[in-house]
Each structure stands twice: as structure tokens, then as C-alpha cells.
Amino acid sequence: MRRETILNTLLYLAMPVAAALALALDEPFLITLITRAAIFALAAVGLNLALGLGGLVSLGHAAFFGIGGYAMGILAHHAQTYTPVIDSWIVLEGTKSMPVIWLVAIVSSALAALAIGALSLRTSGVYFIMITLAFGQMFYYFAISWPAYGGEDGLSIYVRNDFPGLNTLDPMQFFALVFAILSAVLWWMGRLARAPFGLALSAARQNAERVETVGLGPFRLRLVAFVISGAVTGLAGALFADLNRFVSPTMFSWQMSGEFIVFIVLGGVGRLFGPVAGAMLFVLLEHLLSPVSDFWLIYVGAILLLVVLFARGGLIGSLAGREVAHG
Amino acid sequence: MAEPMLHVDGLQKAFGALQATDGVTLTLMPGEIHALIGPNGAGKSTLIKQIAGGLAPDAGRIWFDGREVTALGTPARARAGLGRTFQISSLAMEATVLQNAVLGAMGRAGSAWRFLRPVMRDAELVEQAQAALQRVGLTDHAATRTAELSHGQRRLLEVAVALTLQPKAFVMDEPMAGLGASGSKRMTSFLDGLRREAPILLVEHDMDAVFALADRISVLVYGKIIATGTADDIRADPQVRTAYLGEEDAA
């Protein structure tokens, strides 16, 4: 087995093992913390498709995270206040059902990614970063100034949404649900990187001219990658909102987008488990350092600096070797 | 007379005051190697870019395989059957040699929109890619990372990727560059056989190769074609001798 495979397996198992330990020690807060790491990992796994494989540095992925969050918030808010979401020629009720919420989150963030991608993928480099940032900020300010759904204060949801057959208020059961989704997405992303689409997308990152010369359009490849990427991050947003039972415009903030990039860089750009390692480390540091100092992010910054300077492949790269082995 | 595979008519392209392509008309007939020569800065690369689709001409039209492709971009022309190699190798450097060739086979099959099955386990694509690598003699390097290939090997890989497309015509920009004497000789005999599969528009600085291979030669100077003909015609053309082959020979 390759060292990266072993490392990935260990990282993968670390989450349920830690959650089981927390359960045995009767520390539900720790389970919630691990769930938080898993959701952040999922959001960054989504971004990693665009950023790592496609080379598209999006500083606006908080837009999709927030759309997923508000999809949950809006549907659940209407369900708990017994008001319809839309009440005109068509009547649309709110819902507390997670599968329905996830579907809405995925579809709406995918549509947003399609629109944002279609416009911003016409640029590249710094311009792409700036345009995605601008779109993210547009959503942020829109959410702040939308009084129907709490504006700046956000929306509180009193009870976690339902999943058939599970008690989602039980931290362990909710963690299991999140972990199952993360597993499925990781499995698919691993396949995707080796599939024809992954090879073409990765080649388009390395040399767009090459891809055109064999008859494939880099723009379309990138757009599809961006849409899948946004949809995954959107799903993570819905789960994040459910974890906190709260949505607010901060989910749309550019700091959020920045954190996703930090997870990926910490863990290893383009590595399947890079975002997982990064998100786990970030949440761990947050947990250990925030009681020590209000300025705990300074330490995260220092670690990030060290990783960027001395471990270019991120955590996974420095532990498993530089060799990028796609396919 | 047969229909030309590629027909360029009255192509114009200016960059500011510089007329890089100045009314170029040329054809590529089935089964021929048509060499395009000219001094540095004559506008060869600019012309090739317009033919391949990477640069839009200011005026003029391009037909390929009986249909007008002037408005089509590079991917559409590649799908129509135009196989191109670059002057400076243009490959996915982090990928393996075989993956680059598989990418070509994928482009031909139009099968990039598959999201689950590993592409390197697609027996048909890998077989096509291996066959192309074998033809240029890169089989032993199939698993090598492309960045680790020598300059000459990269040229061969460029040709192999173009082969996987099974194109109807090739446009090759200096395929001999950096190959060395023996490599150049091998490539010459390879291209000699390749013309039976598909005609080649060949930009080349290696004059031995050009005179050995070309059925017709066009000479481009300052964006204009000043002569087109067989190797003997071109050698004998006084205008060409003055402009290109060196004035001392003309004396």
C-alpha cells in the first residue's frame, strides 16, 4: 500500500474512533466538535475539486456554503412557523426533512455555481480570485440586508431537522449521518480524479492548450468542476446550519472562503484527504488554543506559514511524500 | 483533381502596424507533405495558430475537409480531424506519458464526460494510446512522468498524442527541433510513411528534412507566400534564393 493510502485510512478512521471515545467518556461536546470538523472537511473537499484538481482558486466558496445554510434555514423556519415559503399562484411549504433540505441546498448552490462560474471562468489568475470574492461578498451583503430571514442576526431553528429512522438530536447519530455523507463524497471524489473527467480537468490545469488540441474545451470542463464543487460545499453548508441550528450571514463571509482555502493548504492541495487533514487540524487547534488566548488564530497563522514555507505538499505531502499519484 | 484537405484563402492578420499574415492562400492535398519554410519572424507560427484555431484572422477563410472552419475554435477543429503538434512542447507535464496519450484517445472518443470509471482501466483508450506510443518508440517510457522526458522525447510524445486523434490532416510546427541527427532521421522516415495516412502541413527549419520529405514547399517572407512549388522549383527560384536561402548562393 502507498504511504498516502495508509495515511488516508488513518485520517479517515480517526474521526469515528475519536467520536466513539468521546461517547465512551460521555463528552457530547467533543462529538459535536468532531462533527464540525467533518462538515468543514466536506466543504473543503468540495472546494478542493475546483482548487486542487482544476487549479481554480475560488475565494467565493462561502457563497455556496451560505446558500446551503440558508436553504436549510429558510425551509426549517417556515416549517416551524407554519408559514408557506411561497404563497402566490403556487404554494410551497417549508420542511424539516433533511433529505429534502439537502436536495434543495445542492440544487440551489449548483445553480449559483453555474451562474457565477459561467461569468468568472472567463477570467483567470488574480482576476478569477477577485471576481469570485466579489460574488461571495454580494451574497453576504444581500443576506445582511434581507430582513425577512433575520438580516444581520440570522435565523435560529429550534429543533434539528429530521432524518428517517434517526434521532438527529443525539450527537452521535448526527455525527454518523455527517460522516456517512463525507465518506460517500470522498469515495466519489477519489473516483472522479481518476475518471476521464478528472484526467481532462487536471490536464486543463496543467496546460489548457493541450486539452484544446485534443478537442476538449477547458471552459466547459472547469465550469462542470465548479458546479460540482459548489454543490458539495452547499451540502456542507446545510449540514453546518443543522449542526448549529442557526444560520447567519457570517456563513457567506469571505473569511469563511479563506478558511476553506486554509484547510486545503494545511492538508495538501489536490490531495484527496488534504482538506480532511486540514479541517481536523484547524478544529483541533481552535479547541486547544482558543481557551489559551483570544488571539489563537495567530498561532494557526504561524503554523500555516510554516507549512507553506517548509512543507509545500501540506501535511499529507510532508508525511506521504511529494509524489502526486493520480491514477 | 481531388479536393484539398485544407484550404486557406486570403488570410490576413495584423498586430498593430505589423502585417504578420498578408493574404496567405495555400492548400494541403490528400497524401502530400506541404512544407512551410521562411526566415525567423516570417509569420509561420502566426499562420499555424490561425489554421489550428487559436487565433482569429482579420480576414480570409479556412476550409477543412470540405467545410468552412474559419469561425470554429481549436477544440472544434481538433474534433473535425486536425491534429497539431507544437513548436514548444505543450503537454500535461505532471501526468505520465501514457496519460497524455490517453488524453488524446479520450478527445477522439469525445468521452471526457464520465465521472466514475478510472480512465486508465479503459482497455480501449489505453490500447489506442499504447499503439501510438509504440509507433514513436516511447513504449518504454509509458509510466514516466512527462516532466522527466528529454526535450526530444517530448517532441515524440507530441506526435504520439496527435496520432491518437487519428486525424485527417496534421499541422506540425518544427517536429524535428531538438531531436539530434539520428532522431531527426528517424522522424523524417516516420513522417514519410505518415503522409499516406493523412497529409501533413509541416513547418520546419531542418532543410535536409524539408527537401527530403516535401511534395510541395511554400516560402513565407514577411507574412506573404513568395513561392510555392516542388523542392527543385524552390531551389531554383531566384526570389527565394535572395530572401531566404542566402544571398551569397544567388551570386
Coordinates of C-alpha atoms in Angstrom, one line a residue:
Chain A
M1 CA 0.0 0.0 0.0
R2 CA 1.2 3.5 -0.7
R3 CA 2.1 5.7 2.2
E4 CA -0.6 8.2 1.3
T5 CA -3.2 5.4 1.3
I6 CA -2.2 4.3 4.8
L7 CA -2.2 7.9 6.0
N8 CA -5.7 8.5 4.4
T9 CA -7.0 5.4 6.1
L10 CA -5.7 6.6 9.4
L11 CA -7.2 10.0 9.0
Y12 CA -10.5 8.5 7.9
L13 CA -10.7 6.2 10.9
A14 CA -9.6 8.9 13.3
M15 CA -13.0 10.7 13.2
P16 CA -15.3 7.7 14.1
V17 CA -12.7 6.4 16.6
A18 CA -12.5 9.8 18.3
A19 CA -16.3 10.1 18.3
A20 CA -16.6 6.7 19.9
L21 CA -14.1 7.6 22.6
A22 CA -16.0 10.8 23.3
L23 CA -19.2 8.8 23.6
A24 CA -17.5 6.4 26.0
L25 CA -16.2 9.3 28.1
D26 CA -19.6 10.9 27.9
E27 CA -18.4 14.1 26.3
P28 CA -21.1 15.0 23.8
F29 CA -19.4 18.4 23.2
L30 CA -16.4 16.6 21.7
I31 CA -18.7 14.7 19.3
T32 CA -20.1 17.9 18.2
L33 CA -16.6 19.3 17.7
I34 CA -15.7 16.2 15.5
T35 CA -18.9 16.7 13.6
R36 CA -17.9 20.3 13.0
A37 CA -14.5 19.2 11.6
A38 CA -16.2 16.6 9.4
I39 CA -18.5 19.3 7.9
F40 CA -15.7 21.7 7.4
A41 CA -13.8 18.9 5.7
L42 CA -16.8 18.3 3.4
A43 CA -17.0 21.9 2.4
A44 CA -13.2 22.0 1.7
V45 CA -13.4 18.7 -0.2
G46 CA -15.9 20.4 -2.5
L47 CA -13.6 23.4 -3.0
N48 CA -10.6 21.1 -3.5
L49 CA -12.1 19.8 -6.7
A50 CA -12.0 23.2 -8.2
L51 CA -8.9 24.4 -6.5
G52 CA -6.7 21.3 -6.4
L53 CA -7.6 19.4 -9.5
G54 CA -8.9 22.3 -11.6
G55 CA -6.4 25.0 -10.4
L56 CA -9.3 27.4 -9.8
V57 CA -8.6 29.5 -6.7
S58 CA -12.1 30.4 -5.7
L59 CA -12.3 33.0 -2.9
G60 CA -16.1 32.9 -3.1
H61 CA -17.0 29.4 -2.0
A62 CA -18.6 30.8 1.2
A63 CA -21.4 31.8 -1.3
F64 CA -22.3 28.1 -1.7
F65 CA -21.8 27.3 1.9
G66 CA -24.1 30.1 2.8
I67 CA -26.7 29.2 0.2
G68 CA -26.8 25.7 1.6
G69 CA -27.1 27.1 5.1
Y70 CA -29.9 29.4 4.1
A71 CA -31.7 26.7 2.2
M72 CA -31.9 24.8 5.5
G73 CA -32.7 28.0 7.5
I74 CA -35.5 29.2 5.2
L75 CA -37.2 25.8 4.8
A76 CA -37.0 25.0 8.5
H77 CA -38.0 28.5 9.6
H78 CA -41.2 28.2 7.5
A79 CA -41.9 24.8 8.8
Q80 CA -41.5 25.9 12.5
T81 CA -43.7 29.0 12.0
Y82 CA -46.2 27.1 9.9
T83 CA -46.0 29.6 7.1
P84 CA -45.5 28.8 3.4
V85 CA -42.2 29.7 1.7
I86 CA -44.1 30.9 -1.4
D87 CA -47.8 31.8 -1.3
S88 CA -49.0 33.0 -4.6
W89 CA -50.2 31.0 -7.6
I90 CA -48.0 28.2 -6.4
V91 CA -47.8 27.3 -2.7
L92 CA -44.6 25.9 -1.3
E93 CA -44.4 24.7 2.2
G94 CA -41.3 24.6 4.4
T95 CA -39.9 21.3 5.6
K96 CA -38.0 19.7 8.4
S97 CA -36.9 16.8 6.4
M98 CA -33.1 16.6 5.9
P99 CA -33.1 14.8 2.6
V100 CA -35.4 17.4 1.0
I101 CA -33.3 20.2 2.5
W102 CA -30.1 18.7 1.2
L103 CA -31.6 18.3 -2.2
V104 CA -32.7 22.0 -2.2
A105 CA -29.2 23.0 -0.9
I106 CA -27.4 21.0 -3.6
V107 CA -29.6 22.2 -6.5
S108 CA -29.6 25.9 -5.5
S109 CA -25.8 26.0 -4.8
A110 CA -25.2 24.2 -8.1
L111 CA -27.3 26.7 -9.9
A112 CA -25.5 29.6 -8.2
A113 CA -22.1 28.0 -9.1
L114 CA -23.3 27.6 -12.7
A115 CA -24.1 31.4 -12.9
I116 CA -21.0 32.5 -11.0
G117 CA -18.8 30.1 -12.9
A118 CA -20.1 31.0 -16.3
L119 CA -19.1 34.6 -15.7
S120 CA -15.9 34.3 -13.6
L121 CA -14.3 31.4 -15.5
R122 CA -13.9 33.7 -18.5
T123 CA -11.0 35.2 -16.4
S124 CA -8.1 33.6 -14.8
G125 CA -5.5 34.1 -12.1
V126 CA -5.9 37.1 -9.8
Y127 CA -9.0 38.3 -11.7
F128 CA -10.7 35.0 -11.1
I129 CA -9.9 35.2 -7.4
M130 CA -11.3 38.8 -7.3
I131 CA -14.5 38.0 -9.2
T132 CA -15.3 35.0 -7.0
L133 CA -14.6 37.1 -4.0
A134 CA -16.9 39.8 -5.3
F135 CA -19.7 37.4 -5.9
G136 CA -19.3 36.0 -2.4
Q137 CA -19.5 39.5 -0.9
M138 CA -22.6 40.2 -2.9
F139 CA -24.4 37.3 -1.2
Y140 CA -23.0 38.4 2.1
Y141 CA -24.4 41.9 1.9
F142 CA -27.7 40.6 0.4
A143 CA -28.1 38.2 3.4
I144 CA -27.4 41.1 5.9
S145 CA -30.0 43.3 4.3
W146 CA -32.7 40.7 3.9
P147 CA -35.0 41.4 6.9
A148 CA -37.4 38.5 6.1
Y149 CA -34.8 36.0 7.3
G150 CA -33.2 37.8 10.2
G151 CA -30.9 40.1 8.4
E152 CA -27.7 40.5 10.3
D153 CA -29.0 38.5 13.3
G154 CA -29.6 35.4 11.2
L155 CA -32.2 32.7 11.8
S156 CA -32.5 30.3 14.7
I157 CA -34.0 26.9 14.2
Y158 CA -35.3 25.4 17.5
V159 CA -35.1 21.7 16.8
R160 CA -32.7 19.9 14.5
N161 CA -34.3 18.6 11.3
D162 CA -35.4 15.1 10.8
F163 CA -33.9 12.1 9.1
P164 CA -36.0 9.0 8.7
G165 CA -35.1 6.4 11.3
L166 CA -32.6 8.6 13.2
N167 CA -32.8 10.8 16.3
T168 CA -30.8 13.7 14.9
L169 CA -30.6 15.4 18.2
D170 CA -28.4 12.7 19.5
P171 CA -24.9 14.0 18.8
M172 CA -23.6 10.5 17.9
Q173 CA -26.4 9.8 15.4
F174 CA -25.9 13.2 13.7
F175 CA -22.2 12.6 13.5
A176 CA -22.8 9.2 11.9
L177 CA -25.0 10.9 9.3
V178 CA -22.4 13.6 8.5
F179 CA -19.7 11.0 8.4
A180 CA -21.6 8.8 6.0
I181 CA -22.1 11.8 3.7
L182 CA -18.4 12.8 3.9
S183 CA -17.4 9.2 3.2
A184 CA -19.7 9.0 0.1
V185 CA -18.4 12.3 -1.3
L186 CA -14.7 11.3 -0.6
W187 CA -15.3 8.0 -2.4
W188 CA -16.8 9.8 -5.4
M189 CA -14.0 12.5 -5.4
G190 CA -11.4 9.7 -5.4
R191 CA -13.1 8.1 -8.4
L192 CA -13.6 11.4 -10.1
A193 CA -9.9 12.3 -10.1
R194 CA -9.1 9.1 -11.9
A195 CA -12.1 9.1 -14.3
P196 CA -11.9 10.6 -17.8
F197 CA -13.3 13.9 -16.5
G198 CA -10.6 14.1 -13.8
L199 CA -7.8 13.5 -16.2
A200 CA -9.1 16.1 -18.6
L201 CA -9.7 18.6 -15.8
S202 CA -6.2 18.1 -14.4
A203 CA -4.7 18.3 -17.9
A204 CA -6.6 21.6 -18.4
R205 CA -5.0 23.0 -15.2
Q206 CA -1.5 22.0 -16.4
N207 CA -1.9 23.0 -20.0
A208 CA -5.1 24.4 -21.4
E209 CA -3.7 24.4 -25.0
R210 CA -3.0 20.6 -24.8
V211 CA -6.6 19.9 -23.9
E212 CA -8.0 22.1 -26.7
T213 CA -5.7 20.4 -29.2
V214 CA -7.3 17.1 -28.5
G215 CA -10.7 18.6 -29.0
L216 CA -11.9 19.2 -25.4
G217 CA -13.0 22.7 -24.2
P218 CA -11.2 23.8 -21.0
F219 CA -14.0 26.2 -20.2
R220 CA -16.7 23.6 -20.1
L221 CA -14.5 21.2 -18.1
R222 CA -13.9 23.9 -15.5
L223 CA -17.5 25.0 -15.4
V224 CA -18.7 21.5 -14.6
A225 CA -16.0 21.1 -12.0
F226 CA -17.0 24.4 -10.4
V227 CA -20.7 23.4 -10.3
I228 CA -19.9 20.0 -8.7
S229 CA -17.5 21.8 -6.3
G230 CA -20.1 24.4 -5.4
A231 CA -22.8 21.8 -4.9
V232 CA -20.7 19.8 -2.4
T233 CA -19.8 22.9 -0.5
G234 CA -23.5 23.9 -0.5
L235 CA -24.4 20.5 1.0
A236 CA -21.8 21.1 3.7
G237 CA -23.5 24.4 4.4
A238 CA -26.9 22.8 5.0
L239 CA -25.3 20.3 7.5
F240 CA -23.3 23.2 9.2
A241 CA -26.6 25.1 9.7
D242 CA -28.2 22.0 11.1
L243 CA -25.3 21.4 13.4
N244 CA -25.6 24.8 14.9
R245 CA -29.4 25.1 14.4
F246 CA -28.6 28.6 13.3
V247 CA -27.7 30.4 10.1
S248 CA -26.3 33.9 9.8
P249 CA -24.6 36.0 7.1
T250 CA -21.2 35.0 8.5
M251 CA -21.6 31.8 6.6
F252 CA -21.3 34.0 3.4
S253 CA -18.3 36.0 4.7
W254 CA -15.1 36.0 2.8
Q255 CA -13.3 34.8 5.9
M256 CA -15.2 31.6 5.5
S257 CA -14.0 31.2 2.0
G258 CA -10.5 31.9 3.3
E259 CA -10.8 29.2 6.0
F260 CA -11.7 26.6 3.3
I261 CA -8.5 27.5 1.4
V262 CA -6.5 27.4 4.7
F263 CA -7.9 23.8 5.3
I264 CA -6.8 22.7 1.8
V265 CA -3.3 24.4 2.0
L266 CA -2.7 23.0 5.5
G267 CA -3.6 19.5 4.5
G268 CA -2.3 19.4 0.9
V269 CA -3.6 21.0 -2.3
G270 CA -5.1 18.4 -4.7
R271 CA -4.7 15.5 -2.2
L272 CA -7.9 13.6 -1.7
F273 CA -7.6 13.8 2.1
G274 CA -5.8 17.1 2.2
P275 CA -9.0 19.1 3.2
V276 CA -9.9 16.4 5.8
A277 CA -6.4 16.7 7.5
G278 CA -6.6 20.5 7.3
A279 CA -10.1 20.8 8.7
M280 CA -9.3 18.3 11.6
L281 CA -6.1 20.2 12.5
F282 CA -7.9 23.6 12.3
V283 CA -10.7 22.5 14.6
L284 CA -8.3 20.8 17.0
L285 CA -6.1 24.0 17.2
E286 CA -9.3 26.1 17.7
H287 CA -10.3 23.8 20.5
L288 CA -6.9 23.7 22.2
L289 CA -5.7 27.2 21.6
S290 CA -8.9 29.4 21.9
P291 CA -9.1 28.9 25.7
V292 CA -5.4 29.8 26.0
S293 CA -5.6 33.1 24.1
D294 CA -8.2 35.2 22.4
F295 CA -5.7 35.6 19.6
W296 CA -5.4 31.9 18.9
L297 CA -5.6 32.5 15.1
I298 CA -2.1 34.0 15.3
Y299 CA -0.8 30.5 16.1
V300 CA -2.8 29.0 13.3
G301 CA -1.3 31.7 11.1
A302 CA 2.2 30.8 12.2
I303 CA 1.5 27.1 11.5
L304 CA 0.1 27.9 8.1
L305 CA 3.2 29.9 7.4
L306 CA 5.5 27.0 8.3
V307 CA 3.5 24.6 6.2
V308 CA 3.6 26.9 3.2
L309 CA 7.4 27.6 3.6
F310 CA 8.6 24.2 4.6
A311 CA 6.0 21.6 3.6
R312 CA 4.8 22.5 0.2
G313 CA 2.6 19.4 -0.2
G314 CA 0.8 20.3 3.1
L315 CA 0.5 17.8 6.0
I316 CA -0.2 14.9 3.6
G317 CA 2.6 15.9 1.3
S318 CA 5.2 16.1 4.0
L319 CA 4.1 12.8 5.6
A320 CA 3.4 10.8 2.5
G321 CA 6.0 12.1 0.1
R322 CA 5.7 14.7 -2.7
E323 CA 4.8 12.2 -5.4
V324 CA 1.3 13.2 -6.7
A325 CA -0.1 9.9 -7.8
H326 CA -3.3 10.5 -9.8
G327 CA -4.4 7.3 -11.4
Chain B
M1 CA -8.1 16.9 -59.2
A2 CA -9.0 15.9 -55.7
E3 CA -10.5 18.2 -53.2
P4 CA -7.8 19.8 -50.9
M5 CA -8.0 18.6 -47.3
L6 CA -7.1 22.0 -46.0
H7 CA -7.7 25.2 -48.0
V8 CA -6.6 28.6 -46.7
D9 CA -7.8 31.6 -48.7
G10 CA -6.6 35.2 -48.4
L11 CA -5.7 35.1 -44.8
Q12 CA -4.9 38.5 -43.2
K13 CA -3.7 39.1 -39.7
A14 CA -2.1 42.3 -38.4
F15 CA -0.7 43.2 -35.0
G16 CA -0.8 46.9 -34.9
A17 CA 1.4 48.1 -37.8
L18 CA 2.9 44.7 -38.3
Q19 CA 1.2 42.6 -41.1
A20 CA 2.0 39.2 -39.7
T21 CA -0.1 37.3 -42.3
D22 CA -0.5 39.1 -45.6
G23 CA -3.0 37.5 -48.0
V24 CA -1.9 33.9 -47.5
T25 CA -3.5 31.3 -49.7
L26 CA -2.4 27.7 -49.6
T27 CA -3.8 24.2 -49.9
L28 CA -2.9 20.8 -48.4
M29 CA -3.8 17.9 -50.8
P30 CA -4.5 14.4 -49.6
G31 CA -1.4 12.3 -49.4
E32 CA 1.1 15.1 -49.5
I33 CA 3.6 16.8 -47.2
H34 CA 3.4 20.5 -47.8
A35 CA 6.3 22.2 -46.1
L36 CA 6.2 25.8 -45.0
I37 CA 9.5 27.5 -44.7
G38 CA 10.7 31.0 -44.1
P39 CA 13.2 33.1 -42.2
N40 CA 12.6 33.8 -38.5
G41 CA 9.8 36.3 -38.0
A42 CA 8.2 35.5 -41.3
G43 CA 4.9 34.7 -39.6
K44 CA 4.9 30.9 -39.7
S45 CA 3.8 30.4 -36.1
T46 CA 1.1 33.1 -36.5
L47 CA -0.2 31.4 -39.6
I48 CA -0.2 28.0 -37.9
K49 CA -2.1 29.4 -35.0
Q50 CA -4.8 30.7 -37.3
I51 CA -5.1 27.4 -39.1
A52 CA -5.3 25.4 -35.8
G53 CA -7.9 27.8 -34.4
G54 CA -6.0 29.5 -31.6
L55 CA -6.0 33.0 -33.3
A56 CA -8.8 34.6 -35.3
P57 CA -7.7 36.1 -38.7
D58 CA -8.7 39.6 -39.6
A59 CA -9.8 38.5 -43.0
G60 CA -9.8 35.4 -45.2
R61 CA -11.4 32.0 -44.9
I62 CA -10.3 28.5 -44.0
W63 CA -11.8 25.2 -45.2
F64 CA -11.0 21.9 -43.7
D65 CA -12.3 18.5 -45.0
G66 CA -14.8 20.3 -47.3
R67 CA -16.3 22.5 -44.6
E68 CA -15.6 26.1 -43.6
V69 CA -13.9 26.2 -40.2
T70 CA -13.0 29.9 -40.0
A71 CA -15.3 30.6 -37.1
L72 CA -14.5 27.4 -35.2
G73 CA -12.2 27.3 -32.1
T74 CA -9.3 25.0 -31.5
P75 CA -11.4 22.2 -29.9
A76 CA -13.9 22.1 -32.7
R77 CA -11.2 21.9 -35.4
A78 CA -9.5 19.2 -33.5
R79 CA -12.7 17.2 -33.4
A80 CA -13.1 17.8 -37.1
G81 CA -9.8 16.0 -37.5
L82 CA -7.0 18.5 -37.4
G83 CA -4.0 17.0 -35.5
R84 CA -1.5 19.6 -34.3
T85 CA 1.9 19.5 -32.7
F86 CA 3.6 22.5 -31.2
Q87 CA 6.9 24.2 -31.7
I88 CA 7.4 24.3 -27.9
S89 CA 6.1 21.0 -26.4
S90 CA 2.7 21.5 -25.0
L91 CA 1.9 18.6 -22.7
A92 CA 0.5 17.9 -19.3
M93 CA 3.8 17.8 -17.5
E94 CA 2.7 16.3 -14.2
A95 CA 0.9 13.4 -15.9
T96 CA 2.6 10.3 -17.2
V97 CA 3.5 9.8 -20.8
L98 CA 0.7 7.2 -21.1
Q99 CA -1.8 9.6 -19.5
N100 CA -1.0 12.2 -22.1
A101 CA -1.6 9.8 -24.9
V102 CA -4.8 8.5 -23.2
L103 CA -6.0 12.1 -23.1
G104 CA -5.7 12.2 -26.9
A105 CA -7.6 9.0 -27.3
M106 CA -10.2 10.4 -25.0
G107 CA -10.5 13.5 -27.1
R108 CA -11.1 11.4 -30.1
A109 CA -13.7 9.3 -28.4
G110 CA -15.3 12.5 -27.0
S111 CA -15.5 10.8 -23.7
A112 CA -14.4 13.4 -21.1
W113 CA -17.9 13.5 -19.5
R114 CA -17.6 10.3 -17.5
F115 CA -17.2 10.7 -13.7
L116 CA -16.9 7.2 -12.2
R117 CA -14.8 4.6 -14.0
P118 CA -11.0 5.0 -13.9
V119 CA -9.8 6.1 -17.3
M120 CA -6.6 4.2 -17.1
R121 CA -8.6 1.0 -16.9
D122 CA -10.5 1.7 -20.1
A123 CA -8.9 -1.0 -22.2
E124 CA -9.9 0.6 -25.5
L125 CA -8.4 4.0 -24.7
V126 CA -5.2 2.6 -23.2
E127 CA -4.8 0.3 -26.2
Q128 CA -5.0 3.2 -28.6
A129 CA -2.6 5.2 -26.5
Q130 CA -0.1 2.4 -26.3
A131 CA -0.3 1.8 -30.0
A132 CA 0.5 5.5 -30.6
L133 CA 3.4 5.4 -28.1
Q134 CA 4.8 2.3 -29.8
R135 CA 4.8 4.0 -33.2
V136 CA 7.0 6.8 -32.0
G137 CA 9.1 4.5 -29.8
L138 CA 8.1 5.7 -26.4
T139 CA 6.6 2.4 -25.1
D140 CA 9.4 2.0 -22.5
H141 CA 8.6 5.4 -21.1
A142 CA 4.8 5.0 -20.8
A143 CA 4.9 5.2 -16.9
T144 CA 7.4 8.1 -16.8
R145 CA 6.3 11.5 -15.7
T146 CA 6.2 13.7 -18.7
A147 CA 8.3 16.4 -17.0
E148 CA 11.2 13.9 -16.8
L149 CA 11.3 13.3 -20.5
S150 CA 14.2 14.8 -22.6
H151 CA 13.4 17.6 -25.0
G152 CA 13.5 15.2 -27.9
Q153 CA 11.2 12.6 -26.2
R154 CA 8.7 15.3 -25.6
R155 CA 8.6 16.1 -29.3
L156 CA 7.9 12.4 -30.0
L157 CA 5.1 12.4 -27.4
E158 CA 3.5 15.4 -29.1
V159 CA 3.4 13.4 -32.3
A160 CA 2.1 10.4 -30.4
V161 CA -0.8 12.4 -28.9
A162 CA -1.6 13.7 -32.3
L163 CA -1.7 10.1 -33.7
T164 CA -4.2 9.0 -31.0
L165 CA -6.6 11.5 -32.6
Q166 CA -6.4 9.6 -35.9
P167 CA -6.6 13.0 -37.6
K168 CA -7.5 13.7 -41.2
A169 CA -4.6 16.1 -41.5
F170 CA -1.6 17.1 -39.4
V171 CA -0.2 20.5 -38.7
M172 CA 3.2 20.1 -37.3
D173 CA 5.3 23.0 -36.0
E174 CA 9.0 22.1 -36.1
P175 CA 8.7 18.4 -35.1
M176 CA 12.5 17.9 -35.7
A177 CA 13.6 20.6 -33.3
G178 CA 15.8 19.3 -30.6
L179 CA 15.8 15.7 -31.9
G180 CA 19.5 15.5 -32.8
A181 CA 20.9 14.0 -36.0
S182 CA 19.7 10.4 -35.5
G183 CA 16.4 11.3 -34.0
S184 CA 15.8 13.7 -36.9
K185 CA 16.5 11.0 -39.4
R186 CA 14.1 8.6 -37.7
M187 CA 11.4 11.3 -37.6
T188 CA 11.9 12.0 -41.2
S189 CA 11.3 8.4 -42.3
F190 CA 8.3 8.3 -39.9
L191 CA 6.7 11.3 -41.4
D192 CA 7.4 10.0 -44.8
G193 CA 5.2 7.0 -44.1
L194 CA 2.6 9.0 -42.2
R195 CA 1.6 11.1 -45.2
R196 CA -0.2 8.0 -46.6
E197 CA -2.5 8.1 -43.5
A198 CA -3.1 11.9 -43.5
P199 CA -1.4 14.8 -45.3
I200 CA 1.0 17.0 -43.3
L201 CA 1.4 20.7 -43.2
L202 CA 5.0 20.9 -42.0
V203 CA 6.8 23.9 -40.6
E204 CA 10.4 23.0 -40.3
H205 CA 13.8 24.6 -40.1
D206 CA 15.7 21.4 -40.8
M207 CA 16.3 21.9 -44.6
D208 CA 17.6 18.4 -45.2
A209 CA 14.3 17.1 -43.8
V210 CA 12.2 19.5 -45.8
F211 CA 13.9 18.8 -49.1
A212 CA 13.8 15.1 -48.4
L213 CA 10.1 15.0 -47.4
A214 CA 8.1 17.8 -49.0
D215 CA 6.0 17.2 -52.1
R216 CA 5.5 20.9 -52.2
I217 CA 7.2 23.8 -50.4
S218 CA 5.8 27.2 -49.7
V219 CA 8.1 30.0 -48.8
L220 CA 6.8 32.7 -46.4
V221 CA 8.5 36.0 -46.1
Y222 CA 7.1 39.0 -44.1
G223 CA 3.7 37.3 -44.0
K224 CA 3.5 36.7 -47.7
I225 CA 3.9 33.4 -49.6
I226 CA 6.5 34.4 -52.3
A227 CA 6.7 31.0 -53.9
T228 CA 5.1 27.5 -53.9
G229 CA 6.5 24.5 -55.7
T230 CA 8.5 21.3 -55.6
A231 CA 11.9 21.2 -54.0
D232 CA 13.6 21.8 -57.3
D233 CA 11.3 24.7 -58.2
I234 CA 12.1 26.3 -54.8
R235 CA 15.9 25.7 -55.1
A236 CA 15.8 27.4 -58.5
D237 CA 13.6 30.3 -57.6
P238 CA 15.7 33.5 -57.6
Q239 CA 13.4 35.3 -55.3
V240 CA 13.6 32.6 -52.7
R241 CA 17.4 32.4 -53.0
T242 CA 17.6 36.1 -52.3
A243 CA 15.1 36.2 -49.5
Y244 CA 15.8 33.0 -47.7
L245 CA 18.4 30.6 -48.8
G246 CA 21.1 33.2 -48.5
E247 CA 22.1 35.9 -51.0
E248 CA 25.7 34.5 -51.4
D249 CA 24.2 31.5 -53.1
A250 CA 22.4 33.6 -55.6
A251 CA 25.5 35.3 -56.8

